[in-house]
Coordinates of C-alpha atoms and ligand atoms in Angstrom, one line a residue:
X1 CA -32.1 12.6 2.3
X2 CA -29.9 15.4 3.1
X3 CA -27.5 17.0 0.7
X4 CA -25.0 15.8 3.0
X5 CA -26.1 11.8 2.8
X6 CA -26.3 12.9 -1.0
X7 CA -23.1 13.6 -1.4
X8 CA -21.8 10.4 0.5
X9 CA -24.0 8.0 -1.8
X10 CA -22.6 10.0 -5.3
X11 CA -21.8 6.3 -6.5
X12 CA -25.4 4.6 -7.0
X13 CA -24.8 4.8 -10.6
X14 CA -21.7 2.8 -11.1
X15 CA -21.2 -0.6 -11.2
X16 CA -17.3 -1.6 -10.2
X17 CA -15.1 -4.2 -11.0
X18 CA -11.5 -4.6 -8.8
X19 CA -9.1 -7.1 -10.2
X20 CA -6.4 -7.9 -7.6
X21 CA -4.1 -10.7 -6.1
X22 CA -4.3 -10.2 -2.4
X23 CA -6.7 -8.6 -0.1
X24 CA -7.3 -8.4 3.8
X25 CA -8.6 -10.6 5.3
X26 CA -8.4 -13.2 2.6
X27 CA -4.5 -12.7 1.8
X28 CA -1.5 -10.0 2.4
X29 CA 1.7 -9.6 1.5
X30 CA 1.7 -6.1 1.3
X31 CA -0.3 -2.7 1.8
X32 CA -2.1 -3.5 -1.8
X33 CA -4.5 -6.1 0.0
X34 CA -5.1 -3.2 2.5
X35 CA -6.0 -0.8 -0.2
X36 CA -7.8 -3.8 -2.1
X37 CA -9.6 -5.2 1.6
X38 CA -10.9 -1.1 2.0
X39 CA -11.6 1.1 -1.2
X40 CA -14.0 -1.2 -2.5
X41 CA -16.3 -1.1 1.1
X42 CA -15.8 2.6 1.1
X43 CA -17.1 2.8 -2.7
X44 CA -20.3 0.4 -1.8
X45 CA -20.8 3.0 1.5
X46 CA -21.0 5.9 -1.5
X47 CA -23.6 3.5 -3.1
X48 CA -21.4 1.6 -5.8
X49 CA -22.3 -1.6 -6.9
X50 CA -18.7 -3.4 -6.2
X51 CA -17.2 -6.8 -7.2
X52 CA -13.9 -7.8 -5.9
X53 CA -12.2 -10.7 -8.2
X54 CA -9.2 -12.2 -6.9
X55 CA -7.4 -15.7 -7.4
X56 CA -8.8 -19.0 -4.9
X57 CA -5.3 -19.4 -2.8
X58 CA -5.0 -23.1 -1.2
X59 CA -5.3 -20.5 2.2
X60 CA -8.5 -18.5 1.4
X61 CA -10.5 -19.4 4.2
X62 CA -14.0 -21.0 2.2
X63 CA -16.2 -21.1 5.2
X64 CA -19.1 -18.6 4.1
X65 CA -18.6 -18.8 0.4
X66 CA -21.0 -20.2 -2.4
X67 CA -20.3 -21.8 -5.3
X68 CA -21.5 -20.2 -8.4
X69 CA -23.3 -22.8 -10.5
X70 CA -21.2 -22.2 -13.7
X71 CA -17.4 -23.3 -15.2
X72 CA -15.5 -20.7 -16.1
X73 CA -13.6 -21.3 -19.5
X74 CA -10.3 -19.0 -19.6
X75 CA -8.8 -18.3 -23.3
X76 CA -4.9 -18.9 -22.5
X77 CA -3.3 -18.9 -26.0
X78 CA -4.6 -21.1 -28.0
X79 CA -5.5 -23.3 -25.3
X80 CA -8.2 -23.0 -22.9
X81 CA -8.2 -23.1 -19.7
X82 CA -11.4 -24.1 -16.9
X83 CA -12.1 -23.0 -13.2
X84 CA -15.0 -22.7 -10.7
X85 CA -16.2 -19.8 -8.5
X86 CA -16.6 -18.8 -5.1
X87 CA -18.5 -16.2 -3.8
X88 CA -19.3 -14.2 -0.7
X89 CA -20.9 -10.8 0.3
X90 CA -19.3 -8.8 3.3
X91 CA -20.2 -5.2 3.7
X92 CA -21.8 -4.5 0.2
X93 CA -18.5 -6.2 -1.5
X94 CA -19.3 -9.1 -3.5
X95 CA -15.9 -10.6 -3.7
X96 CA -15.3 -13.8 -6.2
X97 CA -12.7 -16.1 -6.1
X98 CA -11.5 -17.9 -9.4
X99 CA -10.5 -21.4 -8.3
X100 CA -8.2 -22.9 -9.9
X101 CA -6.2 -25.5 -7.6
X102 CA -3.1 -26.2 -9.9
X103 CA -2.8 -23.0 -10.6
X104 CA -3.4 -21.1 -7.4
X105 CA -3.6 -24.1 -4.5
X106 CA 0.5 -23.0 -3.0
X107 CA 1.6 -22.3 -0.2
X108 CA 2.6 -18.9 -1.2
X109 CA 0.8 -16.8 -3.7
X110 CA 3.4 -15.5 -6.0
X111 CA 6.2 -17.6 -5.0
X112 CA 8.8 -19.1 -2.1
X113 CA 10.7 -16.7 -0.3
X114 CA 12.6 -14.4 -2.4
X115 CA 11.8 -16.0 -5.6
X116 CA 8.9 -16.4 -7.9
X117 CA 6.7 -19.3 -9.5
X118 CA 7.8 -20.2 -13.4
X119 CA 4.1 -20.1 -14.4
X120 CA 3.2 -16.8 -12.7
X121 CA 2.2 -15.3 -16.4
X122 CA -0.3 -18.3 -16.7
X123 CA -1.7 -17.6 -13.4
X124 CA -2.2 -14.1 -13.8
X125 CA -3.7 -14.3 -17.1
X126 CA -5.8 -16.6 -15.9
X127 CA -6.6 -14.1 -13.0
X128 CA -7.5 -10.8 -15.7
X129 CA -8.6 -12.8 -18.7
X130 CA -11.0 -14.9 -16.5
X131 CA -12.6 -12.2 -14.3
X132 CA -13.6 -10.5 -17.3
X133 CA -14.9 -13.7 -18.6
X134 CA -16.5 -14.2 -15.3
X135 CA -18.7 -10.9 -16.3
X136 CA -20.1 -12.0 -19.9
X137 CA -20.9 -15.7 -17.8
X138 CA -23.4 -14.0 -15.2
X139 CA -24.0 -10.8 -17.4
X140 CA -23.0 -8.4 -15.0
X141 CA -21.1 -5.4 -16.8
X142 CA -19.4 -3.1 -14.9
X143 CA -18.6 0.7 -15.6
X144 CA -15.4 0.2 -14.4
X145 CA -12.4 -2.4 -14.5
X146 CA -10.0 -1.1 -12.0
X147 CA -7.0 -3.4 -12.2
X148 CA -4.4 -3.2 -8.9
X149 CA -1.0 -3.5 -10.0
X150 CA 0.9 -6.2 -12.9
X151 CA -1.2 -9.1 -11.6
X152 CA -4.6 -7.4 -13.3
X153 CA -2.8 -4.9 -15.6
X154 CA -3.4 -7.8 -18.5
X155 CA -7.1 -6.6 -17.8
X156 CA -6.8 -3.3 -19.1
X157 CA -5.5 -4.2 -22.4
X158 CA -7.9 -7.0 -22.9
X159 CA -10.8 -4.4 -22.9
X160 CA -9.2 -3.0 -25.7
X161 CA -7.6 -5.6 -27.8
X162 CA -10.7 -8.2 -27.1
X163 CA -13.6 -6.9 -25.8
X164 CA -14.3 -3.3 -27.5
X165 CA -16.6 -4.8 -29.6
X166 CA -18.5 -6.4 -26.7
X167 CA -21.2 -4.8 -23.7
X168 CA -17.0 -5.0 -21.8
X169 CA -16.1 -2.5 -24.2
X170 CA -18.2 0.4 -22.5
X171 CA -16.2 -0.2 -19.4
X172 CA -13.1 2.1 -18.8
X173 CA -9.9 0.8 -17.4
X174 CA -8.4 1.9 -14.6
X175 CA -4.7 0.8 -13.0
X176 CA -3.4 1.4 -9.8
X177 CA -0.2 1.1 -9.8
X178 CA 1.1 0.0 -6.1
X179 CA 4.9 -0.1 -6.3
X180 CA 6.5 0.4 -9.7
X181 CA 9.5 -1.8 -8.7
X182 CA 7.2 -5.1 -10.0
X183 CA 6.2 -4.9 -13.2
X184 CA 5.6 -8.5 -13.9
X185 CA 8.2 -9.0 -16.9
X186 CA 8.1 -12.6 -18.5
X187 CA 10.5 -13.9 -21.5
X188 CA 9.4 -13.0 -25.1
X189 CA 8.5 -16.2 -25.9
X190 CA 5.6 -16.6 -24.0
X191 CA 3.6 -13.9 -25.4
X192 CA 1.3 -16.3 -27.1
X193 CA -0.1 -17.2 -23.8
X194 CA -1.4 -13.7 -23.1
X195 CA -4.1 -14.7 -25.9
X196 CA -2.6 -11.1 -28.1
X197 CA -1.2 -11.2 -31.0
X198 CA 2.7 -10.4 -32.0
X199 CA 1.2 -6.9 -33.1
X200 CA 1.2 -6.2 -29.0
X201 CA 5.1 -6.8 -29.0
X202 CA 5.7 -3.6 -30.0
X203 CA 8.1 -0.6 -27.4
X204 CA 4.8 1.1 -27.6
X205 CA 2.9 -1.4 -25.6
X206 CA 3.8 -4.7 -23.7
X207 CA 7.5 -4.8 -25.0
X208 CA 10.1 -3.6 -22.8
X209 CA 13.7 -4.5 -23.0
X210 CA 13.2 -7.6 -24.9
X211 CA 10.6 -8.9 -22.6
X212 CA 6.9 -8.9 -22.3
X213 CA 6.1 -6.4 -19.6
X214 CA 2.4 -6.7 -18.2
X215 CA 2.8 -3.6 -15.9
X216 CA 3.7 -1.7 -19.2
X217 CA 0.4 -3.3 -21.3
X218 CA -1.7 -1.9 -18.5
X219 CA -0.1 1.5 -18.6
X220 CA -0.3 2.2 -21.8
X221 CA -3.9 0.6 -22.4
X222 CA -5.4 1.8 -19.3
X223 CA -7.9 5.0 -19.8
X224 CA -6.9 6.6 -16.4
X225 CA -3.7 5.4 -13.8
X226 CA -3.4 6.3 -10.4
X227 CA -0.9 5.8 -7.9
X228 CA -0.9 6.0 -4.2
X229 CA 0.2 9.5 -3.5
X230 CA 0.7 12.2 -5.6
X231 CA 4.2 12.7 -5.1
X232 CA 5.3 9.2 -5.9
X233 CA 3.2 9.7 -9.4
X234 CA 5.4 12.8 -10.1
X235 CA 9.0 10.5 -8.7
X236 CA 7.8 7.4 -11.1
X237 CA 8.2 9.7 -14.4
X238 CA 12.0 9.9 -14.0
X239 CA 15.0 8.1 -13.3
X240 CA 15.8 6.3 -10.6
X241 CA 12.1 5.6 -9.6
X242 CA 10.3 5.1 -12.8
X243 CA 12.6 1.8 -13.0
X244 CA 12.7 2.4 -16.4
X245 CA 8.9 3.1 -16.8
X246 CA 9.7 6.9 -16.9
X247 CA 9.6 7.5 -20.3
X248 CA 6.2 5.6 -20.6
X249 CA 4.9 7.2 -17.5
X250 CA 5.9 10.7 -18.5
X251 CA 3.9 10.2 -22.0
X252 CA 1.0 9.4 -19.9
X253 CA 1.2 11.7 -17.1
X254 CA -2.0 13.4 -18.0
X255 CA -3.7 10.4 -17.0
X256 CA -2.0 9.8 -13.9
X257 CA -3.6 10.8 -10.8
X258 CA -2.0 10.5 -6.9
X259 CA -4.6 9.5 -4.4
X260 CA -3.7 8.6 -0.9
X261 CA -4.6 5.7 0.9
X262 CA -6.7 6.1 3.9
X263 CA -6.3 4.1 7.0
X264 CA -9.0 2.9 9.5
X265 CA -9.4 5.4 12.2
X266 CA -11.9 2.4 14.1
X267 CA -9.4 -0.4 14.3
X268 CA -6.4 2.1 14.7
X269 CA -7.8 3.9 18.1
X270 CA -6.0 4.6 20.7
X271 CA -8.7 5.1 23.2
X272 CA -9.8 1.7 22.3
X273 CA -7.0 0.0 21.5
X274 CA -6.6 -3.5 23.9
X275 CA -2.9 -4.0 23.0
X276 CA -2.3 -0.3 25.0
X277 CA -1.1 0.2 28.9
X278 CA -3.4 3.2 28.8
X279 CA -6.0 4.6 26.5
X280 CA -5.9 7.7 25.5
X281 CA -6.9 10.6 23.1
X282 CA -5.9 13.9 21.5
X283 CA -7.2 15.3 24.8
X284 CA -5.2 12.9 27.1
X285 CA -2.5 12.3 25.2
X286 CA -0.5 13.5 28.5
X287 CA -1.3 9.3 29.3
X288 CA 0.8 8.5 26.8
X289 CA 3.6 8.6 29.3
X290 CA 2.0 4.8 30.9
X291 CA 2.3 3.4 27.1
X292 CA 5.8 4.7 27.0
X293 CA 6.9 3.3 30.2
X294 CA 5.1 -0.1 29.0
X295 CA 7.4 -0.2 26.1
X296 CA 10.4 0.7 28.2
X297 CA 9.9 -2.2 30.5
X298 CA 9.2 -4.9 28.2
X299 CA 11.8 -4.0 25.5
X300 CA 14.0 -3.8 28.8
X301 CA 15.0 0.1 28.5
X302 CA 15.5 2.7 31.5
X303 CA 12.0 3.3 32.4
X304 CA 12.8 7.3 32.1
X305 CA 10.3 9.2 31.3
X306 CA 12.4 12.2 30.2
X307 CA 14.5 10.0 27.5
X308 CA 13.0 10.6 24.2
X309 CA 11.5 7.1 22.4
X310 CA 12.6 6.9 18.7
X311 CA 10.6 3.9 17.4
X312 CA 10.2 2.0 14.4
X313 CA 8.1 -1.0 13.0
X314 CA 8.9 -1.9 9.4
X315 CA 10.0 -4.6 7.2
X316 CA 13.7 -5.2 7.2
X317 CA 14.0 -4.2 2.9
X318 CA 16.9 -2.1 1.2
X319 CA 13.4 0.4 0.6
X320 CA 13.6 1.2 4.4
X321 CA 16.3 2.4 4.6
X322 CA 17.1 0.3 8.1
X323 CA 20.4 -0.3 6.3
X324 CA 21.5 3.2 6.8
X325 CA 19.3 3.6 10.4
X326 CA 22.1 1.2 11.4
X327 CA 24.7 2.3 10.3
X328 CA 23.7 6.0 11.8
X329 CA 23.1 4.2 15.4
X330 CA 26.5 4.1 17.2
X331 CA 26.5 8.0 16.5
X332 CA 22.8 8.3 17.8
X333 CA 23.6 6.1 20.8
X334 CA 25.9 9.2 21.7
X335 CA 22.9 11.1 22.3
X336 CA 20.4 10.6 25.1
X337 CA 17.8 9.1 22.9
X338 CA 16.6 5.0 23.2
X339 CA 15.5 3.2 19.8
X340 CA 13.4 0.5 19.3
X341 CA 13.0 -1.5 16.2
X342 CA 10.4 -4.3 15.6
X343 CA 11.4 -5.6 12.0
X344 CA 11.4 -8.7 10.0
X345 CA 13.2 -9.4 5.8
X346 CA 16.4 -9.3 5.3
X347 CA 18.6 -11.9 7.3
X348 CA 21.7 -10.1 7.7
X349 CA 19.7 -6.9 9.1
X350 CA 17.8 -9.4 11.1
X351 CA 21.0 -10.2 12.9
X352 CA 21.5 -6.7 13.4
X353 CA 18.2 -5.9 14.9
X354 CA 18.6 -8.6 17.2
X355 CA 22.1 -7.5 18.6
X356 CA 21.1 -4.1 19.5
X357 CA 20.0 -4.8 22.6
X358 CA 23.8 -6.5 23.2
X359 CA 25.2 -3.4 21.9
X360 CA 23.8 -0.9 23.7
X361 CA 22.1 -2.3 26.8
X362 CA 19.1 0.0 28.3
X363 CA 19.3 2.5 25.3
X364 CA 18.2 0.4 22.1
X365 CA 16.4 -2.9 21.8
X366 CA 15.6 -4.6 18.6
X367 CA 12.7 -7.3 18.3
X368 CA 13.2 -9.5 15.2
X369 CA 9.9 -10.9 13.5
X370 CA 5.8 -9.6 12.5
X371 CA 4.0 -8.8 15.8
X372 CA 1.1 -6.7 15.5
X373 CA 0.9 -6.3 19.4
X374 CA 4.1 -5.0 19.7
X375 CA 3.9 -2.7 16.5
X376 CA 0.8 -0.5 17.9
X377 CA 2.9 -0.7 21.2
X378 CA 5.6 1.1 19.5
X379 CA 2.9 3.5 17.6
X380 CA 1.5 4.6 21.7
X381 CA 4.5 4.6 23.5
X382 CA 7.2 6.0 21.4
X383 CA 7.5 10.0 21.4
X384 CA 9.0 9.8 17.4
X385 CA 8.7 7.4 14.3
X386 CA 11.3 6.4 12.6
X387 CA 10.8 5.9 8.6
X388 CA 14.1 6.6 6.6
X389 CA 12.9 5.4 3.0
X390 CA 14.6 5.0 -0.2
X391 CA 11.2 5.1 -1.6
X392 CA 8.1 5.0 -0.3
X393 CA 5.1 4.7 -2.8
X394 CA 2.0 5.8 0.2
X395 CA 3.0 4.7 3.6
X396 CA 0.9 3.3 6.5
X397 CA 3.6 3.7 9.5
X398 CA 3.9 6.9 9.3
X399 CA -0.3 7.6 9.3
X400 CA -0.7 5.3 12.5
X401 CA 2.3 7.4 14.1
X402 CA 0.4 10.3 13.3
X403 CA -3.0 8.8 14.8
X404 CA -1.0 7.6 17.9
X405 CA 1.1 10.8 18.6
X406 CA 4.8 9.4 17.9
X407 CA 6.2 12.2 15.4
X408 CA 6.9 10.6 12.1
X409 CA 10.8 11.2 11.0
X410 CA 11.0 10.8 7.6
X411 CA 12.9 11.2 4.4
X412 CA 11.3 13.1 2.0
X413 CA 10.1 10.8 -0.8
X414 CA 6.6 9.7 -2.3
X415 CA 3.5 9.9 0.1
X416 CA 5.9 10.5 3.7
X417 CA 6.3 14.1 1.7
X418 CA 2.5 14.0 0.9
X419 CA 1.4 13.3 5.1
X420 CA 3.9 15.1 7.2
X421 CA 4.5 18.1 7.6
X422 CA 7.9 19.3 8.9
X423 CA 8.5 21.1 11.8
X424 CA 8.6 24.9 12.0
X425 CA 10.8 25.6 14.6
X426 CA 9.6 29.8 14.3
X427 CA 6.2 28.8 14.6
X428 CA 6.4 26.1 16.5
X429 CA 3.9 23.9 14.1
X430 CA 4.0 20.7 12.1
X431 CA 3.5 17.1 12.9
X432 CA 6.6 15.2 12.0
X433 CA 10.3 16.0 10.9
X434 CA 11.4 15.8 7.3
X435 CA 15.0 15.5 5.7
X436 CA 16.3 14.8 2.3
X437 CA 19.5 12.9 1.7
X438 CA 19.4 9.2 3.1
X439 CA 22.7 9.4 4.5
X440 CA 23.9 8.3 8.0
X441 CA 24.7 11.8 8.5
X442 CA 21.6 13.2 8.0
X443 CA 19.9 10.9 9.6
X444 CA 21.6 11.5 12.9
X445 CA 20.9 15.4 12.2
X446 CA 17.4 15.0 12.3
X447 CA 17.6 12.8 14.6
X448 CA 19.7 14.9 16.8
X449 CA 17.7 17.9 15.9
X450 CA 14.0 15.9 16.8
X451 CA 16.0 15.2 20.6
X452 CA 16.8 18.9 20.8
X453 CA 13.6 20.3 20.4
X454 CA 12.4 17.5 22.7
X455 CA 14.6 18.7 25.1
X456 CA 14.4 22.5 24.5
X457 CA 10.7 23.2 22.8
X458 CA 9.0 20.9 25.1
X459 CA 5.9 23.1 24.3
X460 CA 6.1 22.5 20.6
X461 CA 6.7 18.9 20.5
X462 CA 3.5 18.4 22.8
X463 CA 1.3 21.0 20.4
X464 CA 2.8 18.8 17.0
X465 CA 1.8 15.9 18.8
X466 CA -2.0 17.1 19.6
X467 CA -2.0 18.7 15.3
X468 CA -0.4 14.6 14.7
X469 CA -2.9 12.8 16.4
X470 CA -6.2 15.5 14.7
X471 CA -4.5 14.9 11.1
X472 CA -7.4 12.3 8.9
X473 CA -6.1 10.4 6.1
X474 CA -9.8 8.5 5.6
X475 CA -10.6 6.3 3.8
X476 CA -14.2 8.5 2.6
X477 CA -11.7 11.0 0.9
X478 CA -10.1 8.6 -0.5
X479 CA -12.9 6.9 -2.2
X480 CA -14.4 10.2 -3.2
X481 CA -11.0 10.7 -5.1
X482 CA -11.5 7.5 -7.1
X483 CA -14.8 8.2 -7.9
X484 CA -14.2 11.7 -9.4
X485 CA -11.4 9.3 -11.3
X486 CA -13.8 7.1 -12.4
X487 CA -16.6 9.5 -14.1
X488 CA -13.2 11.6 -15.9
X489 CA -12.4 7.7 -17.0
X490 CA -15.8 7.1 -18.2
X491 CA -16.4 10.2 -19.9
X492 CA -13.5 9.7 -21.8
X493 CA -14.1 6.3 -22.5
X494 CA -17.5 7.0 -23.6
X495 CA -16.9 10.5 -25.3
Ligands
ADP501 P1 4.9 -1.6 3.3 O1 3.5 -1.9 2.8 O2 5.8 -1.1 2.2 O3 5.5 -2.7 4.1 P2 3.7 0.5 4.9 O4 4.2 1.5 5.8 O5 2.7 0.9 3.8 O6 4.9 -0.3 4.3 O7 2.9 -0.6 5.8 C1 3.5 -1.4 6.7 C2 2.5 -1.9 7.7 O8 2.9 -3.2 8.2 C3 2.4 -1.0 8.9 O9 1.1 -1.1 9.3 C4 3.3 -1.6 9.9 O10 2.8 -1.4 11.2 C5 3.1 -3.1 9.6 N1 4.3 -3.9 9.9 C6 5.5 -3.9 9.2 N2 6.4 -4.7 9.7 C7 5.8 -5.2 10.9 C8 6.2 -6.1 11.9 N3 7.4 -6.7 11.9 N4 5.3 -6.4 12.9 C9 4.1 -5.8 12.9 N5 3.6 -5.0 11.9 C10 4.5 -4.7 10.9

């Protein structure tokens, strides 16, 4: 083997254990099943041996899956509680489902539209507790338990308040914490049901504000935390994006570490992409110009080639920042700039999205709902990329921009600051433009400042574009970052 193939299979030592409540292509909500869909095949590609645990959802497709001849029993409190499980093998990944139909057989997996299930604390225990039960039922151990978010954070303490004593006890924890704005917080009075004693309620571990905060647990029981870019793990140790975990984050920031997320440069191609007008690479991008005149057409726009595109595909959420795009627009709409938004969330932004075609006939076009056509539409044919955060923990829009050739515009905030790089209008470099202050104002500036040097620096929009579309955010690096996580975790788990 070379010392290159070497290098890619680092991971043949360590057995890994992923605790999560969605992942692609069994359930989304969110870019945590992307993470949770790819790290784990990336780890198995580096040799790992890698189980993926994740809760039996009444819409987990089953064709494919095994039952495991076993019942799990679940300590829930004093009670206990029983389920089956399913398992399947894709690409390495042995991923196991813990059925558990009253608990998990919903339409939705954490609750109905904007609001959340009254026995979420029981289901998630029943998702950390049992998947570490799952591990003393078939005697598989794993090096690591890396728990995704307050779902599995649960996990992390167990190790240490249940299982030290047992062959779990080797086994470092790791948390990733997704988006510090859920921290799964549950009344007082159902700490019991966690299976710890009152001697957990404490501020210096799963009490916060009154309230039993499993987010917390897993922070400050976790041997190593990670986060999705490095600069939302610095933003999450102070106020206002720490939500009130800053203090507890800041006493552990030596064990925090900021790994991007990668994206898949196979699925997201554009010179095989079959939703495109025209394929095209970093070398053809010039046939961009038929994907932009595909979008003008069907989101009914001037078909002008010389307008410059500002696109955007994103939920409609107060983190976007769409609030303030709108409020920016009839400013923008001044310029000779069209917009397109593809969005769906919020109701009343909804409406807004859907008028701006009314508003501003030819020039802006809004498309209201999830259309994944349409979205890598926007990605090829628009000439920038619209993502005016509040907050942004990693970001996938911007990296397809980038991989597509539409300029990201974004504010600067968590991993947009970590993946674009502003424009240098001296050297006539970057691959995106940056600003700081979400404020209508600034937004047109950049905005107005992006249509100038479209206009005027023609040369250096189409060289940011080429360094845009040759930027990698993969996957492989990523993994490699959570495996030099995972042997710091171990040694100082097992001195
Ligand atoms: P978040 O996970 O916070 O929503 P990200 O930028 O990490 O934001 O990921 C969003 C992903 O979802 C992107 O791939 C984007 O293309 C896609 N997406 C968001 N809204 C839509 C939509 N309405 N239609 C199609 N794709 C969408």
């Amino acid at each position: 083997m070379s010392p290159q193939a070497d290098e890619r299979r680092d991971g043949t030592d360590l057995k890994v254990l992923h605790i999560a409540s969605e992942c692609v292509p069994f359930i989304k909500t969110g870019g945590l099943a992307d993470v949770v869909g790819a790290l784990p095949r990336a780890l198995a590609r580096m040799g790992c041996e890698v189980r993926v645990v994740l809760p039996c959802y009444g819409s987990v497709n089953r064709d494919g899956s095994t039952r495991l001849p076993l019942a799990l029993g679940v300590p829930m409190g004093p009670a206990e509680e029983w389920g089956a499980v399913l398992r399947r093998v894709d690409a390495g990944v042995e991923t196991l489902f813990l059925e558990h139909d009253l608990f998990y057989d919903r339409p939705w997996p954490y609750g109905p539209p904007g609001g959340a299930f009254d026995d979420n604390l029981e289901r998630f225990v029943f998702l950390s507790r049992g998947a570490l039960q799952l591990c003393h039922a078939t005697g598989w151990y794993p090096d690591i338990v890396h728990a995704h978010d307050w779902h599995a954070a649960l996990a992390c303490v167990y190790l240490n308040a249940v299982e030290r004593a047992t062959p779990l006890g080797k086994a470092a924890g790791v948390l990733t914490i997704h988006n510090i704005d859920y921290q799964g917080n549950f009344p007082a009075d159902r700490m019991p049901l966690t299976g710890l004693g009152w001697d957990h309620f404490t501020f210096l571990e799963l009490e916060f504000h009154g309230k039993v905060s499993l987010l917390k647990g897993g922070i400050v029981h976790a041997t190593l935390l990670t986060t999705v870019s490095p600069t939302y793990a610095w933003e999450i140790q102070s106020q206002p994006l720490g939500r009130g975990l800053e203090g507890v984050m800041r006493e552990r920031h030596d064990r925090l570490v900021g790994i991007l997320n990668g994206i898949d440069y196979e699925t997201w191609n554009p010179e095989h992409d079959p939703c495109l007008a025209a394929s095209y690479s970093v070398e053809t991008r010039a046939s961009r110009s038929v994907c932009k005149e595909a979008l003008q057409r069907r989101m009914g726009l001037a078909a002008n080639p010389g307008t410059p595109l500002f696109g955007t595909v994103t939920r409609l959420s107060w983190q976007k920042g769409i609030d303030v795009l709108m409020e920016a627009l009839p400013r923008m709409m001044e310029l000779d700039v069209q917009v397109v938004v593809l969005g769906a969330g919020d109701p009343a932004l909804e409406a807004k999205v859907d008028d701006l075609a009314k508003r501003w006939p030819g020039k802006a076009c809004g498309c209201v709902g999830y259309n994944e056509e349409l979205a890598h539409q926007i990605y090829a044919g628009s000439d920038f990329f619209l993502m005016p955060s509040r907050f942004e923990p990693g970001g996938l829009g911007q990296l397809y921009a980038l991989r597509y050739g539409a300029l990201p515009i974004v504010r600067a905030t968590g991993g947009l600051v970590d993946t674009v790089r502003c424009y240098d209008e001296q050297k006539g470099q970057g691959t995106g433009f940056v600003f700081n202050d979400l404020t209508p104002g600034s937004l047109y500036d950049v905005v107005g400042w992006a249509a100038w040097a479209y206009y005027n620096r023609p040369s250096h929009i189409d060289a940011m574009r080429a360094e845009a579309m040759r930027e990698r955010f993969t996957w492989e690096d990523s993994a490699r970052r959570y495996l030099e996580t995972y042997r710091r975790a171990l040694r100082m788990r097992r001195g």
